[in-house]
CSV table of C-alpha atoms in Angstrom, one decimal:
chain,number,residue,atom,x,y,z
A,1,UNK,CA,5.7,-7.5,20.9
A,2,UNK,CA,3.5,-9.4,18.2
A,3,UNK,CA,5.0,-11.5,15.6
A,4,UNK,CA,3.1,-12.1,12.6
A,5,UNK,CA,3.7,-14.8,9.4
A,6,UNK,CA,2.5,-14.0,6.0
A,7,UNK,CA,1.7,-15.6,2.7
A,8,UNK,CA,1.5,-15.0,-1.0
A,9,UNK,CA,-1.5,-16.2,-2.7
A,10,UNK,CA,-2.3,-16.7,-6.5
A,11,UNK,CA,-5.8,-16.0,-6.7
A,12,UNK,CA,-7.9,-16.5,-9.6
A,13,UNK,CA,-10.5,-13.8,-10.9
A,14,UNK,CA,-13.3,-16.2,-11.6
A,15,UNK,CA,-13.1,-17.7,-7.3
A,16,UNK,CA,-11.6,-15.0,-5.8
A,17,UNK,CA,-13.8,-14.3,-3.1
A,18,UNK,CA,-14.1,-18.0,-1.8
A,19,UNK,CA,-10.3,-18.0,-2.0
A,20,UNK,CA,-10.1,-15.3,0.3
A,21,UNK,CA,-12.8,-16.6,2.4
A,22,UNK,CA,-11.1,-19.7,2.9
A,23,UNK,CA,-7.8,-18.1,4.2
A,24,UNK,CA,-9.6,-15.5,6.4
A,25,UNK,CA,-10.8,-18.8,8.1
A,26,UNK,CA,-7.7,-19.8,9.2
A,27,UNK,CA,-7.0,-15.9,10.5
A,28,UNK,CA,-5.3,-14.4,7.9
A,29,UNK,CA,-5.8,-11.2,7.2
A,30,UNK,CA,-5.7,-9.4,3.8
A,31,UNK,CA,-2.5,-7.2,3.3
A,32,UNK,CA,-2.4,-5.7,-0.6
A,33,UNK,CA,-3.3,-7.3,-4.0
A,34,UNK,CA,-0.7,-6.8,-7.0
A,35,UNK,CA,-0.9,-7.7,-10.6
A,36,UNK,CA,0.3,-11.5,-10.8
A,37,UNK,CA,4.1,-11.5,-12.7
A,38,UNK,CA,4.5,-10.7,-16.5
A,39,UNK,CA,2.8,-12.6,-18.8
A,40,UNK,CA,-0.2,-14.3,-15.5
A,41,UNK,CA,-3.6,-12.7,-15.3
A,42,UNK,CA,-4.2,-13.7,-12.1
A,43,UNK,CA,-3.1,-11.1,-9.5
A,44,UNK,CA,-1.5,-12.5,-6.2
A,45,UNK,CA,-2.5,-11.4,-2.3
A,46,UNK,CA,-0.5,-10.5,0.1
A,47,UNK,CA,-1.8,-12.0,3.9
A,48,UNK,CA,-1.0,-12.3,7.2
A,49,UNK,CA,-1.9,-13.5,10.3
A,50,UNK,CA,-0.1,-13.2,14.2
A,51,UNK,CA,1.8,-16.1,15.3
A,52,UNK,CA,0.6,-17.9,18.3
């Protein structure tokens, strides 16, 4: 059975894409994006990767 490990990710509008580039490096793998919590403009990612 696979096992997988995730992380949550501030990301910022302005650098988003290089954010992202930089995790999907390492082999994570973009799950969802929600709005960041109340009051933060910056939404947050949802990743995850399988464990080796």
């Amino acid at each position: 059975m696979k096992k997988f490990e995730y992380a949550t990710v501030p990301l910022l509008i302005h650098n988003t894409k290089a954010i992202l580039d930089t995790w999907g490096e390492d082999g994570w793998e973009l799950v969802t994006v929600i709005p960041g919590p109340q009051g933060s403009s910056n939404p947050v990612a949802y990743l995850k990767r399988e464990k080796a």
